[in-house]
Amino acid sequence: MKFVILIKGEDKWAELSPAQMQEGLQKYQAFAARLREEGRYVDAEGLDAKIVSIGSDGVVTDGPFAETKELVGGYYVFTAADWEEATAIAKDCPALQYGGAIELRAQMSY
Amino acid sequence: MQQLEVSFRREASRILSRLVSRFGLANQDRAEDAVQVAFLRAMQAWPAQGTPPNPGAWLYVVAQNNLIDGLRREHIYAPESTDIPATEFDADALDDAELQMLFMCCHRSLDDASTTCLILHTLCGLSVSEIAAGLLSSSDAISQRIVRAKRKLREAGASFSFPAGDQLDSARQLVLRAIYLMFNEGYLASSGEALVRSDLCDEAILLVERFRTSRIGDAPAADALMALLLFHRSRLPSRTAEDGSLVQLADQDRSLWDRARISAGFRYLEASLRGNELSRYHIEAAIAGCHARAANFEETDWQEVRLYFADLVGKYPSPIARLNECVAVAMAEGTEAGLELWRKVVEGDRRMLSEYVHSHTIHGWLLERQGRNSEAREALSAALQYTRNEREKRFIADWLARL
């Protein structure tokens, strides 16, 4: 079953020193490495803050500009047997150690 | 865990220096934010895509793009402007900019404390709270100091360039002095976490090394400073007892002294003897070297130490060097001679030295050696009045109790 971790607003980064940033990177790398080693890794990406909306009328606008804490800054797609397993994995995502929040979603089951 | 070959701390300093040199001091805060964003992007991208082949270049390009985007958004550059000094990643240019930033941090318009903060912040990649912990200050005070220092540099019209001709030598001296002071801050800070203290000392040593090996830092005084800092650093573990109290040189467990740093110190000291420059770091390193070589306090070659002190106070007179000379004279010629010199020194600069804690502790030490314990107690009681930190207070109080 495929799950996606949506990482929202990590406000704590601004105050961290470069060494602490590097430590954060290493935690993320370890997180991704574990997903790969367990054969769960599907995809991951950081997302740009730019948002473009296209309405049903075909009008293209910049935005909406969400609050930083609501903005999705990146995602991890991975496989897990069920919600329980996926939740346990998502809890290990380093974002949570840096003031970020996670939204865990699953592929729709039919 | 994957081990990266990139050091964010090193890259922060180089990239920031380069961006500020291209986009100006007025944009330093924006450049700092842009570097931070680059690190954040790395954190998002590298775990997924793998670490890029040249991480430093990747971070530079991302930081620069972010800075330019920001400048456009704020209309500092027109959206279509081609007049933007974007540059490709060039490792040598980054190193040069970093050196120029070092000179900038040591600008004449800044006081010593501001220089120290600015170096730690821009070149050593320490956060405001880390600097505050190292300097026993508050985060607010440090961050204000940094803001003010940046403003002063802008007002003084400081520019990114290498000091040329006869300016170079004095600029080099300012740099070495700034690093020396920064080391002393770490070395003398007498409370706070031991770890933080040695961190500041290690930063200073790394900085001398970076400066020394740069294309503009080749100076015997830089080697001498390196030797001096290594000798002092080698003794750091023995300066603190298990209960956190201070241990003075005479009582230090010399088996704790770091032999590797000591032998490196001697190598630098030897290298510093090329040319005919005799900086204060040369003399101070020679003195520290005498201690490093000695099996214990009594068996130190005090005759030699005394001669070096005579050199030091002759060439670089300071009441504090003269006070330390009293100890060397006492050990080389007898306590009475040391006491006599002490009286002379204090007579010469009573205003400053009467409130200087170590003037009194040295006096007390000399008197104690002569068995004049009640007078020694008076001297130490005076010392106690002028100490401002707890660890030193405890050290003197313990000493008083023993007498």
XYZ file of C-alpha atoms in Angstrom:
513
model
C 0.000 0.000 0.000
C 1.380 3.413 -0.963
C 1.551 6.272 1.521
C 2.700 9.834 1.266
C 4.195 11.979 3.982
C 3.440 15.654 3.367
C 5.842 17.831 5.349
C 4.433 21.161 6.451
C 6.071 24.336 7.726
C 9.315 23.853 9.566
C 9.819 27.226 11.119
C 12.745 26.364 13.293
C 15.323 26.359 10.528
C 15.991 30.086 10.558
C 17.728 30.021 13.918
C 19.900 26.988 13.331
C 23.625 27.189 12.730
C 25.153 25.613 9.602
C 26.404 22.663 11.678
C 22.887 22.077 12.983
C 21.533 22.315 9.438
C 23.996 19.679 8.360
C 22.900 17.479 11.226
C 19.322 17.898 9.996
C 20.372 16.891 6.500
C 22.048 13.785 7.842
C 18.893 12.830 9.699
C 16.865 13.160 6.503
C 19.451 11.152 4.599
C 19.287 8.426 7.227
C 15.482 8.474 6.988
C 15.562 8.138 3.195
C 18.291 5.489 3.370
C 16.174 3.412 5.721
C 13.168 3.590 3.394
C 15.407 2.428 0.551
C 17.009 -0.378 2.529
C 13.608 -1.688 3.539
C 12.468 -1.515 -0.058
C 9.749 1.014 0.755
C 11.087 4.046 -1.058
C 9.046 5.243 -4.022
C 9.741 8.939 -4.403
C 10.629 12.086 -2.482
C 11.013 15.729 -3.312
C 11.266 19.170 -1.817
C 8.660 21.578 -3.170
C 9.122 25.175 -4.204
C 7.076 27.770 -2.340
C 5.604 29.107 -5.572
C 1.970 28.144 -6.084
C -0.017 28.683 -9.248
C -3.754 28.085 -9.305
C -5.722 27.336 -12.412
C -9.428 27.679 -11.975
C -12.112 25.733 -13.766
C -12.510 28.818 -15.921
C -8.920 28.373 -17.044
C -7.719 31.544 -15.256
C -4.168 31.221 -14.038
C -3.253 33.067 -10.840
C -0.327 33.081 -8.481
C -1.175 31.699 -5.075
C -3.072 31.149 -2.863
C -0.263 32.205 -0.516
C -0.749 29.920 2.408
C 0.636 30.512 5.883
C 4.138 29.057 6.167
C 2.903 26.479 8.611
C 0.323 25.286 6.111
C 2.700 25.184 3.175
C 3.757 21.728 2.010
C 7.537 21.907 1.726
C 8.228 18.355 0.619
C 6.952 14.811 0.439
C 8.038 11.197 0.803
C 6.155 8.432 -0.979
C 6.703 4.957 0.465
C 5.031 1.616 0.891
C 3.750 0.083 4.097
C 1.524 -2.837 4.931
C -1.121 -0.755 6.694
C -1.850 2.528 8.441
C -0.270 1.356 11.653
C 3.047 0.575 10.024
C 2.940 3.755 7.948
C 2.235 5.891 11.006
C 5.176 4.372 12.856
C 7.435 5.179 9.929
C 6.111 8.717 9.561
C 6.815 9.359 13.242
C 10.510 8.866 12.485
C 10.507 11.627 9.891
C 13.057 14.250 11.060
C 10.641 17.102 10.267
C 8.945 16.434 13.582
C 12.155 17.193 15.472
C 12.317 20.631 13.896
C 8.879 21.976 14.590
C 7.350 20.681 11.374
C 4.069 18.854 11.103
C 3.264 15.823 8.991
C 0.175 14.934 7.096
C 0.098 11.225 6.277
C -2.095 10.177 3.371
C -2.670 6.815 1.735
C -3.476 5.894 -1.794
C -7.143 5.331 -2.219
C -8.134 1.696 -1.851
C -10.776 0.297 -4.153
C 24.603 7.227 7.961
C 26.111 8.622 4.831
C 29.184 10.724 5.527
C 29.226 13.925 3.531
C 32.405 15.413 2.229
C 30.957 18.863 2.507
C 31.042 20.928 5.674
C 28.120 23.318 5.947
C 30.089 25.469 8.337
C 32.903 25.954 5.868
C 30.528 26.476 2.968
C 28.420 28.957 4.949
C 31.448 31.122 5.489
C 32.758 30.929 1.920
C 29.407 31.323 0.175
C 28.272 34.157 2.405
C 31.576 35.970 1.901
C 31.340 35.631 -1.855
C 27.723 36.764 -2.005
C 28.363 39.762 0.220
C 31.421 40.683 -1.809
C 29.304 40.597 -4.991
C 26.068 42.093 -3.704
C 27.404 44.442 -1.058
C 27.314 44.815 2.696
C 23.866 46.360 2.395
C 22.599 42.907 1.407
C 24.447 40.879 4.012
C 21.327 39.922 5.953
C 19.604 38.859 2.746
C 22.679 36.853 1.803
C 22.681 35.130 5.195
C 19.049 34.161 4.694
C 19.826 32.921 1.182
C 22.591 30.655 2.476
C 20.222 29.281 5.080
C 17.655 28.594 2.370
C 20.292 26.752 0.331
C 20.945 24.456 3.279
C 17.240 23.889 3.653
C 16.921 23.033 -0.046
C 19.818 20.605 0.308
C 18.006 18.954 3.132
C 14.943 18.513 0.941
C 16.695 17.511 -2.247
C 19.785 15.508 -1.353
C 18.130 12.656 0.546
C 15.904 12.076 -2.492
C 18.249 12.805 -5.373
C 21.554 11.939 -3.773
C 24.334 14.315 -2.843
C 25.437 16.339 -5.888
C 28.959 15.737 -7.192
C 30.068 19.203 -6.120
C 28.007 20.028 -3.042
C 29.717 23.383 -2.485
C 28.922 24.552 -6.006
C 25.323 23.341 -5.690
C 24.846 25.279 -2.462
C 26.449 28.371 -3.968
C 24.207 28.396 -7.011
C 21.062 27.788 -4.986
C 21.979 30.503 -2.473
C 22.787 32.973 -5.224
C 19.570 32.248 -7.111
C 17.594 32.680 -3.949
C 19.292 35.977 -3.193
C 18.680 37.313 -6.692
C 15.035 36.210 -6.621
C 14.633 38.034 -3.331
C 16.283 41.183 -4.647
C 13.977 41.131 -7.658
C 10.941 40.592 -5.465
C 11.925 43.607 -3.398
C 12.486 45.558 -6.602
C 16.111 46.153 -5.768
C 16.728 44.790 -9.212
C 14.234 45.189 -12.004
C 12.612 41.872 -12.967
C 14.281 41.841 -16.367
C 17.521 43.418 -15.231
C 20.632 41.983 -16.778
C 22.689 44.120 -14.426
C 22.880 41.422 -11.799
C 26.326 40.365 -10.689
C 25.525 36.644 -10.700
C 28.636 34.565 -11.037
C 29.440 30.953 -11.521
C 30.892 28.933 -8.726
C 34.609 29.554 -8.537
C 36.343 27.971 -5.551
C 39.285 30.384 -5.627
C 36.992 33.392 -5.729
C 35.132 32.017 -2.725
C 38.344 31.564 -0.786
C 39.468 35.077 -1.659
C 36.158 36.560 -0.620
C 36.371 34.708 2.668
C 39.792 36.188 3.370
C 38.524 39.627 2.501
C 35.632 39.045 4.863
C 38.155 38.210 7.582
C 39.941 41.511 6.967
C 36.561 43.215 6.997
C 35.655 41.720 10.391
C 38.912 43.143 11.720
C 38.102 46.595 10.364
C 39.414 49.531 12.370
C 35.953 50.919 12.936
C 35.023 47.923 15.117
C 35.850 47.336 18.753
C 37.419 44.034 19.813
C 34.258 42.469 21.162
C 32.357 43.229 17.948
C 35.144 41.804 15.839
C 35.078 38.588 17.835
C 31.306 38.227 17.455
C 31.393 39.002 13.772
C 34.146 36.485 13.080
C 32.362 33.774 15.020
C 29.107 34.519 13.266
C 30.172 35.046 9.662
C 33.342 32.958 9.399
C 32.959 30.217 11.983
C 29.282 29.587 11.318
C 28.247 29.715 14.958
C 24.675 30.617 15.800
C 23.943 33.592 18.015
C 23.084 31.334 20.932
C 26.298 29.360 20.515
C 28.323 32.573 20.547
C 26.426 33.778 23.598
C 27.238 30.544 25.420
C 30.911 30.768 24.455
C 31.261 34.391 25.481
C 29.088 34.107 28.577
C 26.647 36.638 27.244
C 22.982 36.692 26.274
C 21.678 35.958 22.811
C 20.050 39.381 22.675
C 23.280 41.150 23.501
C 25.218 39.182 20.893
C 22.675 39.673 18.189
C 22.545 43.427 18.857
C 26.297 43.567 18.758
C 26.334 41.846 15.386
C 23.666 44.157 13.984
C 25.579 47.206 15.175
C 28.867 45.910 13.844
C 27.383 45.360 10.389
C 25.959 48.860 10.424
C 29.310 50.311 11.428
C 31.021 48.536 8.566
C 28.503 49.941 6.118
C 28.856 53.432 7.541
C 32.625 53.192 7.444
C 32.384 52.279 3.770
C 34.407 49.108 4.301
C 35.093 47.417 1.005
C 35.911 43.922 -0.097
C 39.498 44.082 -1.194
C 42.902 42.921 -0.183
C 44.888 45.511 1.695
C 47.659 46.555 -0.616
C 51.276 47.524 -0.109
C 52.165 48.806 3.319
C 48.540 48.418 4.454
C 48.809 44.678 4.202
C 51.142 44.279 7.110
C 49.056 46.257 9.551
C 45.875 44.559 8.322
C 47.519 41.171 8.912
C 48.428 42.242 12.410
C 44.829 43.208 13.100
C 43.689 39.791 11.922
C 46.175 37.920 14.092
C 45.343 40.067 17.075
C 41.626 39.442 16.589
C 42.162 35.691 16.491
C 44.426 35.880 19.530
C 41.739 37.750 21.474
C 39.103 35.293 20.334
C 41.216 32.421 21.617
C 41.692 34.177 24.945
C 37.956 34.612 25.280
C 37.581 30.875 24.979
C 40.579 30.129 27.134
C 39.769 32.469 29.977
C 36.008 32.193 30.096
C 35.818 30.638 33.480
C 32.334 29.289 33.619
C 29.860 27.826 31.219
C 30.314 24.528 29.524
C 33.811 23.189 29.143
C 32.876 22.016 25.677
C 31.919 25.462 24.474
C 35.149 26.922 25.787
C 37.389 24.525 23.946
C 35.193 25.060 20.875
C 36.086 28.732 20.748
C 39.759 27.870 21.136
C 39.553 25.321 18.340
C 37.771 27.797 16.080
C 40.578 30.264 16.645
C 43.190 27.640 15.783
C 41.333 26.653 12.608
C 41.129 30.287 11.644
C 44.861 30.890 12.030
C 45.467 27.791 9.960
C 43.124 28.987 7.233
C 44.726 32.409 7.278
C 48.274 31.086 7.431
C 47.825 28.862 4.402
C 45.963 31.487 2.382
C 47.746 33.333 -0.347
C 48.017 36.420 1.793
C 48.625 35.006 5.252
C 52.204 33.917 4.869
C 53.875 35.641 7.805
C 56.189 34.362 10.525
C 53.913 35.973 13.112
C 51.049 33.739 11.933
C 53.200 30.662 12.540
C 54.199 32.008 15.934
C 50.562 32.619 16.853
C 49.708 29.100 15.767
C 52.465 27.732 18.025
C 51.262 29.838 20.957
C 47.645 28.766 20.586
C 48.584 25.106 20.252
C 50.701 25.219 23.418
C 47.872 26.829 25.358
C 45.290 24.512 23.871
C 47.371 21.485 24.857
C 46.962 22.448 28.514
C 43.229 23.067 28.437
C 42.202 19.634 29.818
C 44.403 20.124 32.889
C 43.133 23.616 33.680
C 39.921 22.331 35.175
C 39.659 19.886 38.057
C 36.968 17.225 38.162
C 34.783 19.424 40.322
C 35.042 22.186 37.728
C 37.455 24.342 39.706
C 40.475 26.079 38.178
C 43.922 24.513 38.414
C 46.892 26.817 38.078
C 49.974 25.998 36.061
C 52.074 24.864 39.046
C 49.491 22.260 40.037
C 48.392 20.985 36.663
C 48.655 17.271 35.914
C 51.070 17.483 33.022
C 50.304 13.962 31.877
C 47.015 15.433 30.651
C 48.775 17.844 28.349
C 48.187 16.981 24.736
C 51.551 15.855 23.378
C 50.462 15.922 19.744
C 49.492 19.580 20.002
C 52.720 20.352 21.825
C 54.915 18.829 19.150
C 52.904 20.576 16.455
C 53.441 23.774 18.433
C 57.192 23.304 18.352
C 57.090 22.709 14.602
C 55.242 25.980 14.053
C 57.548 27.780 16.467
C 60.526 26.617 14.460
C 58.875 27.645 11.196
C 58.178 31.073 12.685
C 61.889 31.766 13.070
C 62.376 32.398 9.362
C 62.880 36.054 8.568
C 63.769 38.564 11.232
C 60.374 39.470 12.583
C 59.960 39.065 16.326
C 56.271 39.518 17.109
C 54.800 39.292 20.569
C 53.453 35.895 19.533
C 57.015 34.712 18.948
C 58.002 35.639 22.469
C 54.830 34.401 24.102
C 55.089 31.129 22.182
C 58.700 30.741 23.307
C 57.579 31.161 26.908
C 54.719 28.714 26.474
C 57.204 26.333 24.841
C 59.419 26.445 27.957
C 56.440 25.346 30.031
C 55.500 22.672 27.522
C 58.999 21.197 27.716
C 59.297 21.260 31.509
C 58.693 18.151 33.587
C 57.092 20.254 36.307
C 56.730 23.818 37.519
C 59.893 23.931 39.667
C 62.112 22.386 37.000
C 61.041 24.793 34.279
C 63.944 26.631 32.679
C 63.090 29.826 34.537
C 66.270 31.595 33.434
C 65.120 31.291 29.865
C 61.540 32.206 30.688
C 62.809 35.277 32.496
C 64.859 36.371 29.487
C 61.853 35.988 27.217
C 59.766 38.074 29.596
C 62.438 40.761 29.542
C 62.125 40.717 25.731
C 58.357 40.837 25.920
C 58.072 43.773 28.313
C 60.892 45.530 26.465
C 59.278 45.280 23.041
C 55.602 45.049 23.907
C 55.222 46.703 27.290
C 52.047 45.976 29.214
C 51.427 45.919 32.957
C 50.011 42.414 32.648
C 53.117 41.028 30.985
C 55.164 42.720 33.699
C 53.097 41.057 36.419
C 53.746 37.678 34.877
C 57.400 38.579 34.675
C 57.357 38.825 38.488
C 56.644 35.094 38.671
C 59.495 34.282 36.286
C 61.891 36.514 38.210
C 60.832 34.978 41.513
C 61.474 31.484 40.149
C 64.753 32.411 38.472
C 66.297 34.667 41.109
C 64.381 34.076 44.258
C 61.109 35.235 45.701
C 62.490 38.455 47.130
C 63.556 39.644 43.661
C 60.078 38.785 42.379
C 58.442 40.751 45.180
C 60.690 43.694 44.558
C 59.729 43.744 40.892
C 56.073 43.374 41.837
C 56.237 46.468 44.031
C 57.888 48.387 41.223
C 55.311 47.293 38.644
C 52.359 48.148 40.884
C 53.914 51.487 41.792
C 54.174 52.248 38.099
C 50.550 51.590 37.277
C 48.647 51.718 40.512
C 45.435 52.982 39.030
C 44.878 49.997 36.777
C 46.575 47.303 38.806
C 44.980 48.008 42.169
C 41.725 46.644 40.770
C 43.251 43.870 38.721
C 42.610 40.522 40.352
C 45.802 38.832 39.183
C 47.990 41.577 40.540
C 46.720 40.528 43.962
C 46.894 36.792 43.375
C 50.507 37.070 42.183
C 51.287 39.170 45.241
C 49.657 36.547 47.442
C 51.557 33.765 45.712
C 54.889 35.555 46.270
C 54.131 36.245 49.926
C 53.034 32.660 50.503
C 56.336 31.421 49.086
C 58.087 33.507 51.707
C 55.959 32.007 54.423
C 54.269 35.365 55.110
C 50.854 33.780 55.297
C 48.929 36.527 57.030
C 50.074 39.083 54.448
C 49.278 36.596 51.699
C 45.789 36.293 53.123
C 45.374 40.053 52.897
C 46.469 40.033 49.263
C 44.067 37.235 48.388
C 41.225 38.921 50.202
C 41.893 41.959 48.018
C 41.883 39.678 44.952
C 38.516 38.313 46.017
C 37.013 41.796 45.834
C 37.911 42.243 42.207
C 37.013 38.899 40.705
C 33.743 38.833 38.853
C 33.332 35.203 38.064
C 32.313 32.388 40.303
C 34.969 29.901 39.419
C 37.782 32.307 40.092
C 36.105 33.345 43.328
C 35.977 29.740 44.462
C 39.587 29.213 43.458
C 40.755 32.149 45.574
C 38.470 31.241 48.470
C 39.865 27.689 48.514
C 43.363 29.069 48.447
C 42.584 31.408 51.353
C 41.193 28.493 53.331
C 44.415 26.527 52.838
C 46.639 29.342 54.044
